Amino acid sequence: MKDQVPTAPETVFLKDYTPFGWIVEAVHLTFRLSPDATRVLASIHFAPNPDAPAQDFFLHGEDLKLIEARIDGVAITPEVTARGLTAQVPAGRFLWESEVEIAPAQNTALEGLYMSGGMYCTQCEAEGFRKITYYPDRPDVMATFTVRIEGKEPVKLSNGDPGDTGDTFAEWHDPWPKPAYLFALVAGDLVNHPDHFTTVSGKDVELNIWVRPGDEDKCAFGMDALKKSMKWDEDVYGREYDLDIFNIVAVDDFNMGAMENKGLNIFNSSCVLASPETSTDANFERIEAIIAHEYFHNWTGNRITCRDWFQLCLKEGLTVYRDSQFTSDMRSAPVKRIEDVMVLRARQFPEDQGPLSHPVRPESFQEINNFYTATVYEKGAEVIGMLKLLVGDEAYGTALDLYFERHDGDAATIEDWLRVFEDATGRDLAQFKLWYSQSGTPRVSVTEDFAEGSYTLTFKQHSPDTPNQTDKQPQVIPMAVGLLNPNGDEVVPTTVLELTETTQSFTFDGLSAKPVPSLLRGFSAPIVLERTTTAQEKAFLLAHDTDSFNRWEANRDLSRECLLAMILDGAGPDTAWLDGLENVLRDESLDPAYRALMLAGPSNSEMAQVLHERGHTPDPDAIYNAGETLSQFRAERWVDLLPRLSEEARVTAPYAPDAEQSGKRSLGSAVLSLQTRLDGGKAAQAQFESADNMTHQLSALAQLVRAGKGDTALAAFYDQWQNDRLVIDKWFGLQIAALPPEQAVARTEALTNHKDFTIKNPNRFRATLGALSGYHAAFHQKDGAGYALVADKLIALDDLNPQTTARMCSVFQTWTRYDTDRQALIRTQLERIKSKPNLSRDTDEMVSRILG
């Protein structure tokens, strides 16, 4: 079903918010399931909203066939458009009844009610419910839902607690008022992996993970993660689960990772199904985090939702921060922090610095689906972290308790969120609120002065212009600082300085020698820190900094400078830096996962951004070649060290996806990459043949492909796993990312013609086209073939799935940093996408913003 597109997409503005004119007191829905002709009967009790201005009675509705509508039992003929309907209604309370017909089997957009592998499934966030029935589809309209599902499917699920049931029907009632975007329905041939959880107050909660027959053996880890999440939320945030049952369903065709529908979380199957044989350590950690994230939404998103979609960061930023805390507690906090910053810099910083830049709380949108962004999620989480750092752990806990007490059952705003902190702490957060309204990444420059035992740091902050925003005000920036003596001792432990002015100085007295500063410890604010320093000082921090993040950051800075010199000046690798890094790698007291992160250099895309910021036009080929030269040099230089590291990384115990074993395998994979450059794949082949888990098998396969010896292994891997859809997603993506860049485009095109490739499945599409667009040197080949292939597939996908298409268009967002020839090639593809007949609103908005 193709959405009907208006000639001029409507822009929605935050400043224009008005409450809906009616309160929804209760919703009763009946679904009579049929693939091509599902009937949805709605019975909705409305009452006038005394806090709303006078307005027409309008209900959202798209792609619906209206069979009949009644008000208080009397048939009416409302005015129906492609966007909804308008009707005359009584002045007081009234009962609205309607019957519509929809075609789930034809719904390839995967919004509303659709089918996946014979299973009925819904996805209603952000505005999918309007494709199910006529309703005020907005997050501030909250109501209790009672649902009856009629059909031959053996399992029929919806939100809340179960009611009456029979062979051909099932009833559900959700006692907690919710907006329509949290509605969920699943029906199909499913089997459950059951368990239970006893809450802190003694309530016994039934737990189920529902999967397709044959996937039962991949649920145990997800269930364990769910129970850990429930316990953690009680212990850390005091939040207890509030229904008698909690269901998770794994769905193959899903645009997102998962969805927090009240009591019935729907998951992309890749984000819940796991086994050692089919899932990597990274898969296990991601599943653990996503299950936690969606469960935590039960309070930060469901019990307290957002008033309008401009407040999306209120639920998503807060919940991302909470799931990050959870992972830090379950695994390694320093490693988790570094990984979060790597994601932020790779995804959010380019967004902040390009044509898609927007505030954490946007001021306007045309398609809300396009604002499920790294800025809203990841930067939104960073804002929560800064607030906690500024007020302290105890005050943060007090404020959160007040937030839950004051706003339970509310559709809240950023103003509500900040007010509880002001009331709990007495602080004025007016300036801090700028983090929600100003777009872009602030830049902070630092100078220093030392005289007679006094050391002064002077900070200057500046926020560059971004689309539609100039002349920005100084923001509150928590700057975590430590000072080290020249002998490596820490003389000033971590201290949080509050930057509030354009220029600000801080002095430390009583020092016997000029210290070495360790700035922005723990990445205490999402900024770019600018400070002129020396390689010797960075090497000193690499050797002595007590802050795990800044020690890693010093290494990252040194690797960037080394690569820059190689790219721009033809210099050789920096042996002094490599000596310092070797000392870190030899330190067995350090977490193997941390040492693996030390081995991982900056991405090619990161180097392109660094070059661009320093006034150079990045050459993707030169960046790639420098990285390859450096990796080869490191392998040869550490020929005697690699066997020792490989032995340290060896795991002899039965496989477990825990932090200890995962860290060792992470280090082992990094070492194998270097070993393959020396032995041509001998060690990789041995690992591939003996692997008893997917982490080892996949890392070995990648190295064999990189060594040019992967054809036989790729065929064997496919033969082994061809019936496991999630593993074959890995097979599609790996061979593209591991090939030489000049071969990757052709391989991608060939794989899009493979019998197992389908453009309709978001996982398979992202695994294939995402692998190419994420492979910097391959995507940016001089002939533009990578651009053209991705554009071809996006044009084809737009008719089927606008949401996934629009999000994938962001791969072009950094196009203006490259040379004029590449810019011209990318512009041609963007304009070709934009000129597509009947282009979706989602994609049209995204491409228009990228083009500027």
GROMACS .gro file of C-alpha atoms in nm, residues 4 58-64 78-86 134:
model
   18
    4GLN     CA    1  -0.065   0.911  -0.096
   58PHE     CA    2  -1.050   1.531   1.308
   59LEU     CA    3  -0.926   1.172   1.322
   60HIS     CA    4  -0.610   1.057   1.147
   61GLY     CA    5  -0.645   0.778   0.896
   62GLU     CA    6  -0.439   0.664   0.596
   63ASP     CA    7  -0.485   0.379   0.349
   64LEU     CA    8  -0.814   0.283   0.512
   78PRO     CA    9  -1.783   1.205   0.752
   79GLU     CA   10  -1.562   1.405   0.516
   80VAL     CA   11  -1.274   1.172   0.426
   81THR     CA   12  -0.937   1.271   0.279
   82ALA     CA   13  -0.608   1.087   0.225
   83ARG     CA   14  -0.495   1.205   0.570
   84GLY     CA   15  -0.804   1.139   0.781
   85LEU     CA   16  -1.166   1.236   0.837
   86THR     CA   17  -1.370   1.523   0.980
  134TYR     CA   18  -0.940   0.631   1.239
   0.00000   0.00000   0.00000
